[in-house]
Short mmCIF file of C-alpha atoms in Angstrom, two decimals:
data_model
loop_
_atom_site.label_atom_id
_atom_site.label_comp_id
_atom_site.label_asym_id
_atom_site.label_seq_id
_atom_site.Cartn_x
_atom_site.Cartn_y
_atom_site.Cartn_z
CA MET A 1 50.48 89.19 71.77
CA SER A 2 51.58 88.47 68.21
CA ARG A 3 53.56 91.30 66.59
CA VAL A 4 54.96 91.21 63.06
CA TYR A 5 58.14 92.90 61.85
CA ASN A 6 56.77 95.90 60.00
CA PHE A 7 59.10 97.22 57.28
CA ALA A 8 56.62 99.84 56.00
CA ALA A 9 57.98 103.13 54.69
CA GLY A 10 55.36 105.14 56.57
CA PRO A 11 53.19 105.14 58.56
CA ALA A 12 55.77 102.94 60.16
CA VAL A 13 56.76 100.89 63.18
CA LEU A 14 56.71 102.63 66.58
CA PRO A 15 58.64 101.61 69.71
CA LEU A 16 56.72 98.91 71.56
CA GLU A 17 57.23 100.50 74.96
CA VAL A 18 55.86 103.80 73.60
CA LEU A 19 52.75 102.02 72.33
CA GLN A 20 52.36 100.41 75.74
CA GLU A 21 52.60 103.80 77.47
CA ALA A 22 49.97 105.20 75.13
CA LYS A 23 47.75 102.20 75.80
CA ASP A 24 48.03 102.77 79.55
CA ASP A 25 47.14 106.46 79.11
CA LEU A 26 44.43 105.92 76.52
CA LEU A 27 41.34 106.15 78.72
CA ASP A 28 42.72 108.31 81.51
CA TYR A 29 45.76 110.50 80.94
CA LYS A 30 47.70 110.89 84.20
CA GLY A 31 44.58 110.82 86.33
CA CYS A 32 42.74 113.64 84.55
CA GLY A 33 39.80 111.34 83.79
CA MET A 34 39.93 111.61 80.01
CA SER A 35 42.01 110.68 76.98
CA VAL A 36 44.38 113.10 75.24
CA MET A 37 42.09 112.60 72.22
CA GLU A 38 39.22 114.15 74.18
CA MET A 39 40.81 117.10 75.92
CA SER A 40 40.81 120.74 74.86
CA HIS A 41 43.98 121.97 73.20
CA ARG A 42 43.52 125.09 75.36
CA SER A 43 43.57 123.10 78.59
CA LYS A 44 46.41 123.28 81.08
CA VAL A 45 46.92 119.53 80.73
CA PHE A 46 47.52 119.69 76.98
CA ASP A 47 49.54 122.89 77.26
CA ASP A 48 51.92 120.95 79.50
CA ILE A 49 52.03 118.08 76.98
CA ILE A 50 52.99 120.26 73.99
CA LYS A 51 55.49 122.36 75.96
CA GLU A 52 57.19 119.26 77.35
CA ALA A 53 57.25 117.69 73.87
CA GLU A 54 58.98 120.77 72.44
CA ALA A 55 61.49 120.93 75.31
CA ASP A 56 62.36 117.24 74.89
CA PHE A 57 62.59 117.59 71.10
CA ARG A 58 65.02 120.48 71.48
CA LYS A 59 67.18 118.27 73.73
CA VAL A 60 67.06 115.32 71.33
CA LEU A 61 68.06 117.32 68.25
CA ASN A 62 70.12 119.93 70.12
CA VAL A 63 68.10 122.74 68.52
CA PRO A 64 69.77 126.16 68.92
CA ASP A 65 67.84 128.87 70.78
CA ASN A 66 67.47 130.97 67.62
CA TYR A 67 65.22 128.39 65.93
CA LYS A 68 61.48 127.99 66.28
CA VAL A 69 59.92 124.53 66.56
CA LEU A 70 56.44 124.20 65.07
CA PHE A 71 54.06 121.22 65.35
CA LEU A 72 51.86 121.55 62.25
CA GLN A 73 49.42 119.57 60.13
CA GLY A 74 49.16 118.81 56.41
CA GLY A 75 52.31 116.71 56.26
CA ALA A 76 55.46 117.47 54.29
CA THR A 77 53.26 117.90 51.21
CA LEU A 78 51.64 121.07 52.57
CA GLN A 79 55.14 122.37 53.32
CA PHE A 80 55.95 122.11 49.61
CA ALA A 81 53.71 125.19 49.30
CA ALA A 82 54.30 126.80 52.71
CA ILE A 83 58.07 126.98 52.22
CA PRO A 84 58.00 129.11 49.04
CA MET A 85 55.10 131.18 50.43
CA ASN A 86 57.23 132.07 53.46
CA LEU A 87 60.76 132.06 52.07
CA MET A 88 60.70 132.81 48.33
CA LYS A 89 61.15 136.59 48.66
CA ASN A 90 62.84 136.96 45.23
CA ARG A 91 60.53 134.30 43.78
CA LYS A 92 63.45 132.09 42.84
CA ALA A 93 64.84 128.94 44.47
CA GLY A 94 67.09 126.03 43.53
CA PHE A 95 66.24 122.34 43.81
CA VAL A 96 68.32 119.16 43.80
CA ILE A 97 66.06 116.51 42.28
CA THR A 98 66.77 113.10 43.79
CA GLY A 99 63.34 111.49 43.59
CA ASN A 100 59.57 111.92 43.65
CA TRP A 101 59.35 114.15 46.71
CA ALA A 102 62.00 116.66 45.68
CA ASN A 103 60.37 116.76 42.26
CA LYS A 104 56.93 117.41 43.76
CA ALA A 105 58.36 120.16 45.97
CA CYS A 106 59.97 121.74 42.92
CA GLN A 107 56.73 121.60 40.92
CA GLU A 108 54.80 123.17 43.80
CA ALA A 109 57.34 125.98 44.22
CA ALA A 110 57.04 126.72 40.50
CA ILE A 111 53.50 127.96 41.18
CA TYR A 112 54.97 130.81 43.23
CA GLY A 113 58.17 131.65 41.38
CA GLU A 114 61.06 130.24 39.39
CA ALA A 115 62.04 126.77 40.60
CA VAL A 116 65.46 125.98 39.14
CA GLU A 117 66.73 122.41 38.83
CA LEU A 118 70.33 122.65 40.07
CA ALA A 119 71.17 118.95 39.76
CA SER A 120 69.36 115.67 39.26
CA SER A 121 69.91 111.93 39.42
CA LYS A 122 66.96 111.15 37.15
CA ASP A 123 69.36 109.90 34.45
CA LYS A 124 69.97 106.75 36.52
CA THR A 125 66.48 106.38 38.03
CA TYR A 126 67.52 108.29 41.17
CA THR A 127 69.92 105.58 42.28
CA TYR A 128 72.59 108.05 43.44
CA ILE A 129 73.03 111.51 44.95
CA PRO A 130 74.51 113.95 42.43
CA ASP A 131 77.67 115.96 43.10
CA CYS A 132 76.54 119.15 44.84
CA SER A 133 79.95 120.73 45.46
CA ASP A 134 79.60 123.38 42.75
CA LEU A 135 75.94 123.90 41.91
CA PRO A 136 74.88 126.67 39.47
CA ILE A 137 73.43 128.81 42.27
CA THR A 138 72.69 132.43 41.39
CA ASP A 139 72.71 135.46 43.69
CA ASP A 140 68.95 135.97 43.38
CA MET A 141 68.01 132.53 44.70
CA ASP A 142 66.30 132.58 48.08
CA TYR A 143 67.22 129.04 49.11
CA VAL A 144 68.43 125.62 48.00
CA TYR A 145 66.04 122.73 48.62
CA ILE A 146 66.84 119.05 49.11
CA CYS A 147 65.04 115.90 50.17
CA GLU A 148 67.79 114.58 52.40
CA ASN A 149 66.75 110.93 52.49
CA ASN A 150 64.78 109.50 49.60
CA THR A 151 62.30 106.96 50.93
CA ILE A 152 61.31 105.49 47.58
CA TYR A 153 64.77 105.16 46.03
CA GLY A 154 66.84 104.53 49.16
CA THR A 155 69.40 107.31 48.77
CA LYS A 156 70.82 109.74 51.36
CA PHE A 157 72.83 112.97 51.25
CA TRP A 158 75.92 112.08 53.28
CA THR A 159 77.49 115.42 52.32
CA LEU A 160 75.26 118.49 52.32
CA PRO A 161 75.27 120.67 49.19
CA ASN A 162 77.53 123.69 48.95
CA THR A 163 74.80 126.34 48.91
CA LYS A 164 77.27 129.21 48.35
CA GLY A 165 75.84 131.15 51.26
CA LYS A 166 72.19 130.57 50.41
CA LEU A 167 69.72 129.06 52.86
CA LEU A 168 69.56 125.28 52.92
CA VAL A 169 66.03 123.90 53.22
CA SER A 170 65.69 120.17 53.86
CA ASP A 171 62.88 117.66 53.89
CA GLN A 172 64.18 115.13 56.43
CA SER A 173 60.97 113.10 56.74
CA SER A 174 62.50 109.65 56.38
CA CYS A 175 65.79 110.24 58.22
CA PHE A 176 64.43 112.54 60.93
CA LEU A 177 65.92 111.86 64.39
CA SER A 178 67.83 108.82 63.09
CA GLU A 179 71.22 110.47 63.71
CA PRO A 180 72.69 113.71 65.10
CA VAL A 181 72.20 116.79 62.92
CA ASP A 182 73.86 120.22 63.04
CA VAL A 183 70.70 122.30 62.85
CA SER A 184 72.70 125.51 62.39
CA LYS A 185 73.63 124.41 58.85
CA TYR A 186 69.99 124.76 57.79
CA GLY A 187 67.58 127.65 57.39
CA LEU A 188 64.67 125.24 57.72
CA ILE A 189 64.19 121.54 58.39
CA MET A 190 60.80 119.92 58.02
CA ALA A 191 59.65 116.36 58.48
CA GLY A 192 56.46 114.37 58.49
CA VAL A 193 56.64 112.35 61.70
CA GLN A 194 55.06 109.12 60.43
CA LYS A 195 58.34 107.35 59.71
CA ASN A 196 60.57 107.76 62.75
CA VAL A 197 58.69 109.82 65.30
CA GLY A 198 54.96 109.20 65.61
CA PRO A 199 51.65 108.42 63.93
CA ALA A 200 50.70 110.18 60.71
CA GLY A 201 49.19 113.64 61.05
CA VAL A 202 51.97 115.86 62.40
CA VAL A 203 54.74 117.66 60.54
CA ILE A 204 57.54 119.30 62.52
CA VAL A 205 59.15 122.46 61.16
CA VAL A 206 62.41 123.76 62.63
CA VAL A 207 62.98 127.25 61.23
CA ARG A 208 65.51 129.97 62.03
CA ASP A 209 64.07 132.99 63.84
CA ASP A 210 64.98 135.56 61.18
CA LEU A 211 62.92 133.63 58.61
CA VAL A 212 59.76 133.87 60.70
CA THR A 213 58.33 137.22 59.59
CA ASP A 214 55.25 138.88 58.13
CA ASP A 215 57.16 139.32 54.86
CA VAL A 216 55.51 136.49 52.96
CA LEU A 217 54.13 136.15 49.46
CA PRO A 218 50.81 137.90 48.79
CA GLY A 219 47.92 135.49 49.18
CA THR A 220 49.63 133.31 51.78
CA PRO A 221 46.86 131.90 54.00
CA THR A 222 47.10 133.12 57.59
CA ILE A 223 47.41 129.57 58.90
CA MET A 224 50.36 128.85 56.58
CA LYS A 225 52.46 131.78 57.80
CA TYR A 226 55.19 130.49 60.08
CA LYS A 227 54.86 133.66 62.16
CA THR A 228 51.18 132.92 62.82
CA GLN A 229 52.06 129.48 64.15
CA ALA A 230 55.17 130.62 66.05
CA ASP A 231 53.34 133.49 67.76
CA LYS A 232 50.71 131.03 69.01
CA ASP A 233 53.15 128.24 69.98
CA SER A 234 51.63 125.88 67.37
CA LEU A 235 48.17 126.44 68.91
CA TYR A 236 46.71 128.93 66.40
CA ASN A 237 44.06 126.34 65.59
CA THR A 238 43.29 122.90 67.03
CA PRO A 239 46.47 120.86 66.54
CA ASN A 240 46.79 117.11 66.27
CA CYS A 241 46.75 116.67 70.05
CA TRP A 242 47.12 112.88 70.08
CA GLY A 243 49.86 112.93 67.45
CA ILE A 244 51.88 115.52 69.39
CA TYR A 245 51.44 113.52 72.59
CA MET A 246 52.73 110.40 70.81
CA CYS A 247 55.73 112.31 69.41
CA GLY A 248 56.45 113.48 72.96
CA LEU A 249 56.58 109.87 74.15
CA VAL A 250 59.01 109.01 71.35
CA PHE A 251 61.25 111.98 72.25
CA LYS A 252 61.44 110.65 75.83
CA TRP A 253 62.19 107.15 74.51
CA LEU A 254 65.06 108.56 72.44
CA LEU A 255 66.45 110.48 75.41
CA ARG A 256 66.41 107.48 77.74
CA THR A 257 67.93 105.11 75.15
CA GLY A 258 71.08 107.12 74.49
CA GLY A 259 69.94 109.92 72.21
CA LEU A 260 70.80 110.31 68.54
CA GLU A 261 74.47 109.30 68.85
CA GLU A 262 73.44 105.89 70.12
CA ARG A 263 70.55 105.71 67.68
CA LYS A 264 72.89 106.25 64.72
CA LYS A 265 75.19 103.42 65.88
CA ILE A 266 72.23 101.05 66.06
CA ASN A 267 70.82 102.19 62.72
CA VAL A 268 74.17 101.81 60.95
CA LYS A 269 74.53 98.31 62.39
CA LYS A 270 71.04 97.30 61.23
CA ALA A 271 71.61 98.61 57.71
CA GLN A 272 75.04 96.98 57.51
CA ILE A 273 73.54 93.55 58.24
CA LEU A 274 71.22 93.90 55.25
CA TYR A 275 73.71 95.54 52.88
CA ASP A 276 76.39 92.94 53.68
CA TYR A 277 73.95 90.21 52.73
CA LEU A 278 72.89 91.99 49.52
CA ASP A 279 76.52 92.53 48.48
CA GLN A 280 77.27 88.81 48.57
CA SER A 281 73.92 87.50 47.37
CA LYS A 282 73.65 85.78 43.99
CA LEU A 283 69.88 86.37 43.83
CA PHE A 284 69.12 89.72 45.47
CA LYS A 285 70.65 93.00 44.37
CA GLY A 286 70.59 96.42 46.03
CA THR A 287 69.58 99.17 43.62
CA VAL A 288 71.54 102.13 45.05
CA GLU A 289 75.15 103.15 44.36
CA LYS A 290 77.20 102.40 47.48
CA GLY A 291 78.20 105.96 48.33
CA SER A 292 74.57 107.11 48.32
CA ARG A 293 72.95 104.32 50.34
CA SER A 294 70.37 105.21 52.96
CA ILE A 295 70.47 103.49 56.33
CA MET A 296 66.71 104.00 56.66
CA ASN A 297 65.30 102.64 53.37
CA VAL A 298 66.89 99.73 51.53
CA PRO A 299 65.41 98.83 48.11
CA PHE A 300 66.42 95.56 46.44
CA VAL A 301 65.30 93.30 43.58
CA THR A 302 65.78 89.81 42.22
CA GLY A 303 65.54 90.96 38.62
CA ASN A 304 62.45 88.83 38.09
CA LYS A 305 59.03 90.40 38.83
CA ASP A 306 57.35 87.06 39.48
CA LEU A 307 60.09 86.07 41.90
CA ASP A 308 59.83 89.46 43.62
CA ALA A 309 56.08 88.92 44.09
CA LYS A 310 56.69 85.42 45.45
CA PHE A 311 59.25 86.78 47.92
CA VAL A 312 56.88 89.48 49.16
CA ALA A 313 54.06 86.96 49.65
CA GLU A 314 56.22 84.41 51.47
CA ALA A 315 57.85 87.11 53.60
CA GLU A 316 54.43 88.18 54.82
CA GLN A 317 53.58 84.58 55.70
CA ASN A 318 56.73 84.63 57.85
CA GLY A 319 55.79 87.79 59.75
CA LEU A 320 57.89 90.17 57.61
CA VAL A 321 55.27 92.62 56.33
CA ASN A 322 55.03 95.71 54.13
CA ILE A 323 58.22 94.86 52.27
CA LYS A 324 56.91 95.44 48.76
CA GLY A 325 58.76 98.20 46.92
CA HIS A 326 57.13 101.48 45.88
CA ARG A 327 55.00 101.18 42.74
CA THR A 328 57.40 103.43 40.78
CA VAL A 329 60.38 101.17 41.52
CA GLY A 330 59.01 97.67 42.06
CA GLY A 331 60.93 94.92 43.83
CA MET A 332 61.26 95.14 47.59
CA ARG A 333 62.10 97.81 50.14
CA ALA A 334 62.96 97.33 53.81
CA SER A 335 62.55 100.45 55.92
CA LEU A 336 64.76 100.20 59.00
CA TYR A 337 63.51 103.08 61.09
CA ASN A 338 64.49 103.72 64.71
CA ALA A 339 61.84 101.41 66.16
CA MET A 340 62.76 98.42 63.97
CA PRO A 341 64.66 96.09 66.30
CA ILE A 342 67.88 94.52 65.11
CA GLU A 343 66.19 91.11 65.48
CA GLY A 344 63.78 92.11 62.71
CA VAL A 345 66.64 92.76 60.29
CA GLN A 346 68.34 89.51 61.29
CA LYS A 347 65.13 87.59 60.68
CA LEU A 348 64.72 89.27 57.29
CA VAL A 349 68.25 88.30 56.22
CA GLU A 350 67.73 84.72 57.44
CA PHE A 351 64.55 84.50 55.39
CA MET A 352 66.26 86.02 52.32
CA ASP A 353 69.03 83.44 52.59
CA LYS A 354 66.51 80.61 52.84
CA PHE A 355 64.53 82.00 49.89
CA GLU A 356 67.70 82.32 47.82
CA ARG A 357 68.72 78.73 48.48
CA GLU A 358 65.25 77.52 47.47
CA ASN A 359 64.82 79.71 44.38
CA ARG A 360 68.19 80.17 42.70
#
């Protein structure tokens, strides 16, 4: 079997042993005679799968009892609308704009009420996280929204904003389950799973009980009410059965490999290998201010577009794939999600060093 090192930002690399488990179950799940992709979401077999997935997820993230866990569809993008529909009671919310996804969430919320830009790092092409210690939050704001890890620009909130008592809502898609999180600091966490947790097609919403009500904006579709989904245990309509099953396998993998404390140690070590190389390199340069660096997504450039393109092409020839930067940034980006082995990062740095010696 020939496997490449896949540095894609999402859909992204999955743990090899999880893929092997799924392969073994593909035609006949646990002796039931059919695949998870074929079975009814109302069956006892799938009911056990989704309940076990939720129980394991709650263990992994240490989710308090007063939070609902929802396995939904439509990705984080649908949540850009669902969040204001469910939470924007006063039709006003604050946004910290640190990249494309926070900006899109802000624009979507503006359809339903006043979306206030509290802070932004646009002035320096989103290469840093702005100071959020004293944001201009007003009493009538329903919540403060952040994109906690910015996949495209490679920045991370290492200190959460001071929300002055308002709900904190966070899109954690690209840092989800990469480190321990104090869920109680948030009103709502949502994440598309296709970066750290599973195949594309599932979004997980962790929302505090008191926010799950019938008091939503007029015109909110029934299926987009958190209460609809919570009351039916994420089975109001046919869910992404295979995707939830795969997430469940990843939760078990996380639990048996030391949980999120151990995962953070490994992820910090992987990122440090790459950042240490970038900081001493005469050819490659990281694009993010040091205090805002993500350990999940590492963008870098040579400063020469032709050389960047040459690097991407030669990297692929050497089994280092999907390393081209996002179209809005250019250059390169290495995504170092949970399932990226440390050997992959070491091989990348070795190749970068070789490329630098040959092209300086």
